mmCIF file of C-alpha atoms in Angstrom:
data_model
loop_
_atom_site.group_PDB
_atom_site.id
_atom_site.type_symbol
_atom_site.label_atom_id
_atom_site.label_comp_id
_atom_site.label_asym_id
_atom_site.label_seq_id
_atom_site.Cartn_x
_atom_site.Cartn_y
_atom_site.Cartn_z
ATOM 1 C CA UNK G 36 37.213 -43.065 35.245
ATOM 2 C CA UNK G 37 33.217 -43.550 36.186
ATOM 3 C CA UNK G 38 33.017 -39.652 34.920
ATOM 4 C CA UNK G 39 34.428 -40.617 31.456
ATOM 5 C CA UNK G 40 32.107 -43.970 30.859
ATOM 6 C CA UNK G 41 29.190 -41.502 32.032
ATOM 7 C CA UNK G 42 30.141 -39.088 29.280
ATOM 8 C CA UNK G 43 30.519 -41.662 26.537
ATOM 9 C CA UNK G 44 27.053 -43.316 27.729
ATOM 10 C CA UNK G 45 25.288 -40.009 27.568
ATOM 11 C CA UNK G 46 26.949 -39.377 24.102
ATOM 12 C CA UNK G 47 25.933 -42.704 22.838
ATOM 13 C CA UNK G 48 22.308 -42.219 24.088
ATOM 14 C CA UNK G 49 22.108 -38.706 22.267
ATOM 15 C CA UNK G 50 23.592 -40.188 19.035
ATOM 16 C CA UNK G 51 21.048 -43.244 19.053
ATOM 17 C CA UNK G 52 18.247 -40.690 19.951
ATOM 18 C CA UNK G 53 18.989 -38.179 17.376
ATOM 19 C CA UNK G 54 17.629 -40.282 14.279
ATOM 20 C CA UNK G 55 14.433 -40.842 16.048
ATOM 21 C CA UNK G 56 13.695 -37.281 16.886
ATOM 22 C CA UNK G 57 14.498 -36.548 13.192
ATOM 23 C CA UNK G 58 12.385 -39.280 11.703
ATOM 24 C CA UNK G 59 9.389 -38.087 14.380
ATOM 25 C CA UNK G 60 9.509 -34.925 12.047
ATOM 26 C CA UNK G 61 9.663 -36.144 8.761
ATOM 27 C CA UNK G 62 6.498 -37.949 7.024
ATOM 28 C CA UNK G 63 5.835 -39.504 3.726
ATOM 29 C CA UNK G 64 3.468 -37.764 1.310
ATOM 30 C CA UNK G 65 1.046 -40.870 1.528
ATOM 31 C CA UNK G 66 0.995 -40.414 5.451
ATOM 32 C CA UNK G 67 0.340 -36.751 5.377
ATOM 33 C CA UNK G 68 -2.736 -37.484 2.989
ATOM 34 C CA UNK G 69 -4.016 -39.783 5.545
ATOM 35 C CA UNK G 70 -3.721 -37.391 8.422
ATOM 36 C CA UNK G 71 -5.436 -34.490 6.629
ATOM 37 C CA UNK G 72 -8.675 -37.404 5.771
ATOM 38 C CA UNK G 73 -8.289 -38.406 9.480
ATOM 39 C CA UNK G 74 -12.144 -38.540 10.266
ATOM 40 C CA UNK G 75 -11.781 -37.530 13.957
ATOM 41 C CA UNK G 76 -9.738 -34.487 13.093
ATOM 42 C CA UNK G 77 -12.117 -33.640 10.300
ATOM 43 C CA UNK G 78 -15.202 -33.748 12.707
ATOM 44 C CA UNK G 79 -12.875 -31.594 15.174
ATOM 45 C CA UNK G 80 -12.621 -28.912 12.464
ATOM 46 C CA UNK G 81 -16.348 -29.064 11.951
ATOM 47 C CA UNK G 82 -16.836 -28.385 15.596
ATOM 48 C CA UNK G 83 -14.184 -25.542 15.822
ATOM 49 C CA UNK G 84 -16.064 -23.661 12.782
ATOM 50 C CA UNK G 85 -19.261 -23.698 14.792
ATOM 51 C CA UNK G 86 -17.125 -22.083 17.443
ATOM 52 C CA UNK G 87 -15.958 -19.610 14.928
ATOM 53 C CA UNK G 88 -19.384 -18.780 13.883
ATOM 54 C CA UNK G 89 -20.247 -17.818 17.299
ATOM 55 C CA UNK G 90 -16.886 -15.744 17.658
ATOM 56 C CA UNK G 91 -16.145 -18.144 20.413
ATOM 57 C CA UNK G 92 -11.809 -18.074 19.586
ATOM 58 C CA UNK G 93 -11.192 -18.504 23.408
ATOM 59 C CA UNK G 94 -12.827 -22.144 22.829
ATOM 60 C CA UNK G 95 -11.182 -22.914 19.608
ATOM 61 C CA UNK G 96 -7.749 -21.935 20.935
ATOM 62 C CA UNK G 97 -8.664 -24.234 24.303
ATOM 63 C CA UNK G 98 -9.635 -27.040 21.743
ATOM 64 C CA UNK G 99 -6.646 -27.005 19.953
ATOM 65 C CA UNK G 100 -4.409 -27.240 22.839
ATOM 66 C CA UNK G 101 -6.207 -30.428 23.914
ATOM 67 C CA UNK G 102 -4.468 -31.935 20.776
ATOM 68 C CA UNK G 103 -1.343 -33.454 20.112
ATOM 69 C CA UNK G 104 1.635 -31.663 18.766
ATOM 70 C CA UNK G 105 0.752 -33.584 15.167
ATOM 71 C CA UNK G 106 -2.808 -33.113 15.370
ATOM 72 C CA UNK G 107 -2.933 -29.442 16.249
ATOM 73 C CA UNK G 108 -0.879 -28.992 12.904
ATOM 74 C CA UNK G 109 -3.205 -30.872 10.889
ATOM 75 C CA UNK G 110 -6.375 -29.276 12.257
ATOM 76 C CA UNK G 111 -4.562 -25.649 11.942
ATOM 77 C CA UNK G 112 -4.074 -26.185 8.242
ATOM 78 C CA UNK G 113 -7.786 -27.898 7.833
ATOM 79 C CA UNK G 114 -9.465 -25.133 9.576
ATOM 80 C CA UNK G 115 -7.695 -22.155 7.970
ATOM 81 C CA UNK G 116 -8.468 -23.899 4.500
ATOM 82 C CA UNK G 117 -12.203 -23.924 5.492
ATOM 83 C CA UNK G 118 -12.010 -20.448 6.419
ATOM 84 C CA UNK G 119 -10.288 -19.688 3.131
ATOM 85 C CA UNK G 120 -12.806 -21.455 1.190
ATOM 86 C CA UNK G 121 -15.868 -20.274 2.648
ATOM 87 C CA UNK G 122 -14.257 -16.136 2.695
ATOM 88 C CA UNK G 123 -15.449 -16.218 6.485
ATOM 89 C CA UNK G 124 -15.645 -12.799 7.480
ATOM 90 C CA UNK G 125 -12.808 -11.973 9.954
ATOM 91 C CA UNK G 126 -14.166 -10.307 13.203
ATOM 92 C CA UNK G 127 -11.475 -8.715 15.356
ATOM 93 C CA UNK G 128 -11.068 -11.813 17.477
ATOM 94 C CA UNK G 129 -10.865 -14.229 14.406
ATOM 95 C CA UNK G 130 -8.505 -11.824 12.767
ATOM 96 C CA UNK G 131 -6.251 -11.793 15.707
ATOM 97 C CA UNK G 132 -6.453 -15.853 15.732
ATOM 98 C CA UNK G 133 -5.489 -16.012 12.123
ATOM 99 C CA UNK G 134 -2.648 -13.546 12.629
ATOM 100 C CA UNK G 135 -1.130 -15.514 15.612
ATOM 101 C CA UNK G 136 -0.532 -18.516 13.189
ATOM 102 C CA UNK G 137 1.845 -16.649 11.309
ATOM 103 C CA UNK G 138 3.858 -16.967 14.398
ATOM 104 C CA UNK G 139 3.656 -20.545 14.296
ATOM 105 C CA UNK G 140 6.291 -22.848 12.782
ATOM 106 C CA UNK G 141 5.273 -26.023 11.638
ATOM 107 C CA UNK G 142 7.481 -28.972 12.992
ATOM 108 C CA UNK G 143 6.514 -31.624 10.771
ATOM 109 C CA UNK G 144 8.271 -31.927 7.312
ATOM 110 C CA UNK G 145 7.638 -33.877 4.207
ATOM 111 C CA UNK G 146 10.389 -34.369 1.464
ATOM 112 C CA UNK G 147 9.703 -33.578 -1.965
ATOM 113 C CA UNK G 148 12.246 -34.682 -5.105
ATOM 114 C CA UNK G 149 13.353 -32.641 -8.139
ATOM 115 C CA UNK G 150 15.570 -33.440 -10.747
ATOM 116 C CA UNK G 151 18.400 -35.004 -8.853
ATOM 117 C CA UNK G 152 17.937 -33.229 -5.469
ATOM 118 C CA UNK G 153 15.566 -33.369 -2.627
ATOM 119 C CA UNK G 154 14.198 -30.976 -0.319
ATOM 120 C CA UNK G 155 11.828 -30.639 2.590
ATOM 121 C CA UNK G 156 9.096 -28.748 2.692
ATOM 122 C CA UNK G 157 6.202 -28.337 5.602
ATOM 123 C CA UNK G 158 3.764 -31.140 5.876
ATOM 124 C CA UNK G 159 1.239 -28.858 6.986
ATOM 125 C CA UNK G 160 1.744 -25.543 6.271
ATOM 126 C CA UNK G 161 -0.970 -23.487 7.693
ATOM 127 C CA UNK G 162 1.071 -20.135 7.941
ATOM 128 C CA UNK G 163 0.976 -19.742 4.279
ATOM 129 C CA UNK G 164 -2.786 -20.258 4.160
ATOM 130 C CA UNK G 165 -2.923 -17.600 7.064
ATOM 131 C CA UNK G 166 -1.329 -15.199 5.005
ATOM 132 C CA UNK G 167 -3.722 -15.185 2.309
ATOM 133 C CA UNK G 168 -6.394 -15.204 4.325
ATOM 134 C CA UNK G 169 -5.122 -12.054 6.012
ATOM 135 C CA UNK G 170 -4.101 -10.589 2.288
ATOM 136 C CA UNK G 171 -7.741 -11.011 1.192
ATOM 137 C CA UNK G 172 -9.225 -9.702 4.394
ATOM 138 C CA UNK G 173 -6.807 -6.391 3.712
ATOM 139 C CA UNK G 174 -8.283 -6.179 0.231
ATOM 140 C CA UNK G 175 -11.890 -6.562 1.261
ATOM 141 C CA UNK G 176 -11.508 -3.897 3.706
ATOM 142 C CA UNK G 177 -9.554 -1.644 1.530
ATOM 143 C CA UNK G 178 -12.465 -1.975 -1.190
ATOM 144 C CA UNK G 179 -15.361 -1.571 1.511
ATOM 145 C CA UNK G 180 -13.182 1.715 2.607
ATOM 146 C CA UNK G 181 -13.151 2.867 -0.838
ATOM 147 C CA UNK G 182 -16.626 2.349 -2.019
ATOM 148 C CA UNK G 183 -17.910 3.901 1.684
ATOM 149 C CA UNK G 184 -15.656 6.977 0.927
ATOM 150 C CA UNK G 185 -16.795 7.317 -2.561
ATOM 151 C CA UNK G 186 -20.519 7.057 -1.731
ATOM 152 C CA UNK G 187 -20.104 9.554 0.960
ATOM 153 C CA UNK G 188 -18.556 11.862 -1.599
ATOM 154 C CA UNK G 189 -15.785 11.986 0.630
ATOM 155 C CA UNK G 190 -13.185 10.412 -1.967
ATOM 156 C CA UNK G 191 -10.573 13.017 -2.999
ATOM 157 C CA UNK G 192 -9.247 11.227 -6.128
ATOM 158 C CA UNK G 193 -5.857 13.940 -6.357
ATOM 159 C CA UNK G 194 -5.324 13.233 -2.544
ATOM 160 C CA UNK G 195 -6.052 9.442 -2.228
ATOM 161 C CA UNK G 196 -3.643 9.008 -5.455
ATOM 162 C CA UNK G 197 -1.057 11.178 -4.788
ATOM 163 C CA UNK G 198 -0.401 11.158 -0.916
ATOM 164 C CA UNK G 199 1.448 7.983 -0.532
ATOM 165 C CA UNK G 200 3.468 7.478 -3.786
ATOM 166 C CA UNK G 201 4.267 3.811 -2.696
ATOM 167 C CA UNK G 202 1.086 3.076 -2.716
ATOM 168 C CA UNK G 203 -0.212 4.758 -6.078
ATOM 169 C CA UNK G 204 0.050 1.819 -8.666
ATOM 170 C CA UNK G 205 -2.164 -0.515 -6.103
ATOM 171 C CA UNK G 206 -4.637 2.279 -5.443
ATOM 172 C CA UNK G 207 -4.893 3.015 -8.881
ATOM 173 C CA UNK G 208 -5.543 -0.803 -9.479
ATOM 174 C CA UNK G 209 -8.019 -0.853 -6.564
ATOM 175 C CA UNK G 210 -9.966 2.044 -8.170
ATOM 176 C CA UNK G 211 -10.090 0.677 -11.637
ATOM 177 C CA UNK G 212 -11.464 -2.410 -10.263
ATOM 178 C CA UNK G 213 -13.990 -0.861 -8.031
ATOM 179 C CA UNK G 214 -15.374 1.814 -10.311
ATOM 180 C CA UNK G 215 -18.009 -0.175 -11.625
ATOM 181 C CA UNK G 216 -19.672 -0.909 -8.494
ATOM 182 C CA UNK G 217 -20.110 2.597 -7.438
ATOM 183 C CA UNK G 218 -23.195 4.340 -7.714
ATOM 184 C CA UNK G 219 -23.884 6.494 -10.492
ATOM 185 C CA UNK G 220 -24.257 9.392 -8.360
ATOM 186 C CA UNK G 221 -20.624 8.655 -6.798
ATOM 187 C CA UNK G 222 -19.122 8.016 -10.248
ATOM 188 C CA UNK G 223 -20.597 11.251 -11.469
ATOM 189 C CA UNK G 224 -18.990 13.208 -8.132
ATOM 190 C CA UNK G 225 -15.512 11.562 -8.986
ATOM 191 C CA UNK G 226 -15.748 12.594 -13.004
ATOM 192 C CA UNK G 227 -16.547 16.284 -11.767
ATOM 193 C CA UNK G 228 -13.142 16.230 -9.944
ATOM 194 C CA UNK G 229 -11.581 16.006 -13.293
ATOM 195 C CA UNK G 230 -13.658 17.830 -15.446
ATOM 196 C CA UNK G 231 -14.784 20.726 -13.347
ATOM 197 C CA UNK G 232 -11.565 21.648 -11.523
ATOM 198 C CA UNK G 233 -8.141 22.686 -12.618
ATOM 199 C CA UNK G 234 -5.816 19.521 -12.790
ATOM 200 C CA UNK G 235 -2.985 20.659 -14.932
ATOM 201 C CA UNK G 236 -0.832 20.110 -12.147
ATOM 202 C CA UNK G 237 -2.102 16.507 -11.420
ATOM 203 C CA UNK G 238 -3.681 13.794 -13.324
ATOM 204 C CA UNK G 239 -4.653 10.287 -12.565
ATOM 205 C CA UNK G 240 -2.829 7.605 -14.761
ATOM 206 C CA UNK G 241 -4.395 7.069 -18.617
ATOM 207 C CA UNK G 242 -5.914 3.780 -17.352
ATOM 208 C CA UNK G 243 -7.941 5.459 -14.484
ATOM 209 C CA UNK G 244 -9.104 8.082 -16.961
ATOM 210 C CA UNK G 245 -10.154 5.529 -19.430
ATOM 211 C CA UNK G 246 -11.912 3.500 -17.026
ATOM 212 C CA UNK G 247 -13.853 6.673 -15.851
ATOM 213 C CA UNK G 248 -14.396 7.493 -19.252
ATOM 214 C CA UNK G 249 -16.013 4.397 -20.236
ATOM 215 C CA UNK G 250 -18.438 4.144 -17.260
ATOM 216 C CA UNK G 251 -19.315 7.581 -16.947
ATOM 217 C CA UNK G 252 -19.642 8.028 -20.653
ATOM 218 C CA UNK G 253 -19.001 11.740 -20.323
ATOM 219 C CA UNK G 254 -17.685 13.522 -23.172
ATOM 220 C CA UNK G 255 -15.652 15.918 -20.923
ATOM 221 C CA UNK G 256 -13.696 13.029 -19.596
ATOM 222 C CA UNK G 257 -12.986 11.628 -23.113
ATOM 223 C CA UNK G 258 -11.663 15.205 -24.004
ATOM 224 C CA UNK G 259 -9.238 15.012 -21.185
ATOM 225 C CA UNK G 260 -8.370 11.497 -22.368
ATOM 226 C CA UNK G 261 -7.344 12.688 -25.654
ATOM 227 C CA UNK G 262 -5.365 15.803 -24.244
ATOM 228 C CA UNK G 263 -3.200 13.416 -22.297
ATOM 229 C CA UNK G 264 -0.098 11.754 -23.853
ATOM 230 C CA UNK G 265 -1.030 8.855 -26.192
ATOM 231 C CA UNK G 266 -0.397 5.440 -24.943
ATOM 232 C CA UNK G 267 -1.437 1.590 -25.364
ATOM 233 C CA UNK G 268 -4.355 2.433 -23.184
ATOM 234 C CA UNK G 269 -5.755 5.248 -25.403
ATOM 235 C CA UNK G 270 -5.274 3.552 -28.581
ATOM 236 C CA UNK G 271 -7.524 0.315 -26.940
ATOM 237 C CA UNK G 272 -9.896 2.501 -25.931
ATOM 238 C CA UNK G 273 -10.221 3.927 -29.600
ATOM 239 C CA UNK G 274 -10.384 0.300 -30.858
ATOM 240 C CA UNK G 275 -13.187 -0.816 -28.183
ATOM 241 C CA UNK G 276 -14.975 2.533 -29.060
ATOM 242 C CA UNK G 277 -14.997 1.546 -32.877
ATOM 243 C CA UNK G 278 -16.474 -1.982 -32.065
ATOM 244 C CA UNK G 279 -19.306 -0.384 -30.056
ATOM 245 C CA UNK G 280 -20.070 1.968 -32.917
ATOM 246 C CA UNK G 281 -22.974 3.715 -31.489
ATOM 247 C CA UNK G 282 -23.281 7.591 -32.097
ATOM 248 C CA UNK G 283 -21.467 8.435 -29.178
ATOM 249 C CA UNK G 284 -18.481 6.052 -29.289
ATOM 250 C CA UNK G 285 -17.908 7.516 -33.016
ATOM 251 C CA UNK G 286 -18.280 10.939 -31.901
ATOM 252 C CA UNK G 287 -15.467 10.335 -29.490
ATOM 253 C CA UNK G 288 -13.118 8.710 -32.173
ATOM 254 C CA UNK G 289 -13.653 11.791 -34.142
ATOM 255 C CA UNK G 290 -12.757 14.144 -31.180
ATOM 256 C CA UNK G 291 -9.572 11.976 -30.793
ATOM 257 C CA UNK G 292 -8.169 13.168 -33.871
ATOM 258 C CA UNK G 293 -7.062 16.480 -31.839
ATOM 259 C CA UNK G 294 -4.307 14.361 -30.362
ATOM 260 C CA UNK G 295 -1.631 14.283 -33.234
ATOM 261 C CA UNK G 296 -0.461 10.904 -32.256
ATOM 262 C CA UNK G 297 -3.699 9.294 -32.050
ATOM 263 C CA UNK G 298 -5.169 11.130 -35.288
ATOM 264 C CA UNK G 299 -3.862 8.656 -37.778
ATOM 265 C CA UNK G 300 -5.185 5.393 -35.973
ATOM 266 C CA UNK G 301 -8.509 7.339 -35.224
ATOM 267 C CA UNK G 302 -8.869 7.847 -38.989
ATOM 268 C CA UNK G 303 -8.183 4.347 -39.754
ATOM 269 C CA UNK G 304 -10.783 3.076 -37.346
ATOM 270 C CA UNK G 305 -13.493 5.399 -38.767
ATOM 271 C CA UNK G 306 -12.585 4.835 -42.442
ATOM 272 C CA UNK G 307 -12.675 1.013 -41.859
ATOM 273 C CA UNK G 308 -16.679 1.286 -40.491
ATOM 274 C CA UNK G 309 -19.241 -0.048 -42.936
ATOM 275 C CA UNK G 310 -21.559 1.682 -43.797
ATOM 276 C CA UNK G 311 -20.364 4.876 -42.691
ATOM 277 C CA UNK G 312 -22.935 7.173 -41.126
ATOM 278 C CA UNK G 313 -23.289 10.588 -42.785
ATOM 279 C CA UNK G 314 -21.483 12.494 -39.912
ATOM 280 C CA UNK G 315 -18.463 10.022 -40.291
ATOM 281 C CA UNK G 316 -18.422 10.556 -43.972
ATOM 282 C CA UNK G 317 -18.645 14.291 -43.602
ATOM 283 C CA UNK G 318 -16.035 14.247 -40.943
ATOM 284 C CA UNK G 319 -13.656 12.321 -43.200
ATOM 285 C CA UNK G 320 -14.207 14.515 -46.216
ATOM 286 C CA UNK G 321 -12.685 17.342 -43.934
ATOM 287 C CA UNK G 322 -10.277 15.625 -42.270
ATOM 288 C CA UNK G 323 -8.461 13.584 -45.011
ATOM 289 C CA UNK G 324 -9.392 14.822 -48.620
ATOM 290 C CA UNK G 325 -6.756 17.550 -48.588
ATOM 291 C CA UNK G 326 -3.695 15.935 -47.480
ATOM 292 C CA UNK G 327 -4.324 12.569 -48.972
ATOM 293 C CA UNK G 328 -2.201 13.087 -51.849
ATOM 294 C CA UNK G 329 0.930 14.039 -49.745
ATOM 295 C CA UNK G 330 0.393 10.891 -47.853
ATOM 296 C CA UNK G 331 0.170 8.760 -50.775
ATOM 297 C CA UNK G 332 3.342 10.342 -51.764
ATOM 298 C CA UNK G 333 5.086 9.861 -48.687
ATOM 299 C CA UNK G 334 4.032 6.022 -48.657
ATOM 300 C CA UNK G 335 1.600 6.242 -45.693
ATOM 301 C CA UNK G 336 -1.498 5.293 -47.579
ATOM 302 C CA UNK G 337 -1.497 2.194 -44.969
ATOM 303 C CA UNK G 338 -2.783 4.821 -42.331
ATOM 304 C CA UNK G 339 -6.264 4.991 -43.864
ATOM 305 C CA UNK G 340 -8.287 2.767 -46.187
ATOM 306 C CA UNK G 341 -7.111 3.226 -49.938
ATOM 307 C CA UNK G 342 -10.278 2.785 -51.871
ATOM 308 C CA UNK G 343 -12.478 4.685 -49.778
ATOM 309 C CA UNK G 344 -10.066 7.858 -49.485
ATOM 310 C CA UNK G 345 -9.232 7.628 -53.170
ATOM 311 C CA UNK G 346 -13.043 7.924 -53.826
ATOM 312 C CA UNK G 347 -13.341 10.770 -51.461
ATOM 313 C CA UNK G 348 -10.121 12.397 -53.114
ATOM 314 C CA UNK G 349 -11.611 12.119 -56.731
ATOM 315 C CA UNK G 350 -15.021 13.462 -55.439
ATOM 316 C CA UNK G 351 -13.560 16.453 -53.892
ATOM 317 C CA UNK G 352 -11.350 17.223 -57.174
ATOM 318 C CA UNK G 353 -14.021 17.346 -59.865
ATOM 319 C CA UNK G 354 -15.206 20.923 -59.263
ATOM 320 C CA UNK G 355 -11.434 21.981 -59.690
ATOM 321 C CA UNK G 356 -11.222 20.029 -62.908
ATOM 322 C CA UNK G 357 -14.621 21.609 -64.657
#
């Protein structure tokens, strides 16, 4: 009998206590904001940043342990946000500390309301910030390693871009973004890997070749680009060259006509240039004067500028009429 009463009493106590435990873990949005602006905790974060600047991570961890569970979550979030905002370089110790934050689960939740529903999210989601910091650190490390390899002439494009198929796209994107930061000597070394060796069995993607061509202004790289399968990137580069309008750019557009797919667009861009340099006029005379009648007959005159081409054709036919 007493045992039964004791069990009932314990059950009642547990049921009464349960809402108290849950409410202690839930917070209102206003309360979250108040904690994030707490003067004591904000000053605590400032002191922890000083410890981090001295790479005294052990002291940071000891200081965190002295705080309550709620204070810890607030401080962890504020501290990591500061590290992210300041792009603080990660030492080995700091990297380990940030990594350790991913293994912690925030206990305090805040309710958010949607269209007819509600859901709980972490009130102080410091693991998400830690994840962003580590991702940025990994990207920075990759950029530095790539630049170092390039400047030492140790970057083999074929090996680096093809050794790990699952990384090919991300590495190509990294290379395209970083090429402009390489020295002229490093850039020249990379272009030679394409122009002075047999790459018929392997080629970088069109965006990589386009970027190398743009930065190196090497006719050999452009020649390689025009021999590749034409796509949007090649057409976009033709447009950019036409807008540049300098002699080198116009020469590359003329050279692009060796590609059957790009040829009509290249000719169209050349015919739209006003005033036309003599070299462009002579090139177009040779390229479009003979086949232009056939193009008009097939209804393809929109590929070229009709007025200028008609004048060209008339001029080229006058000796025959005589």
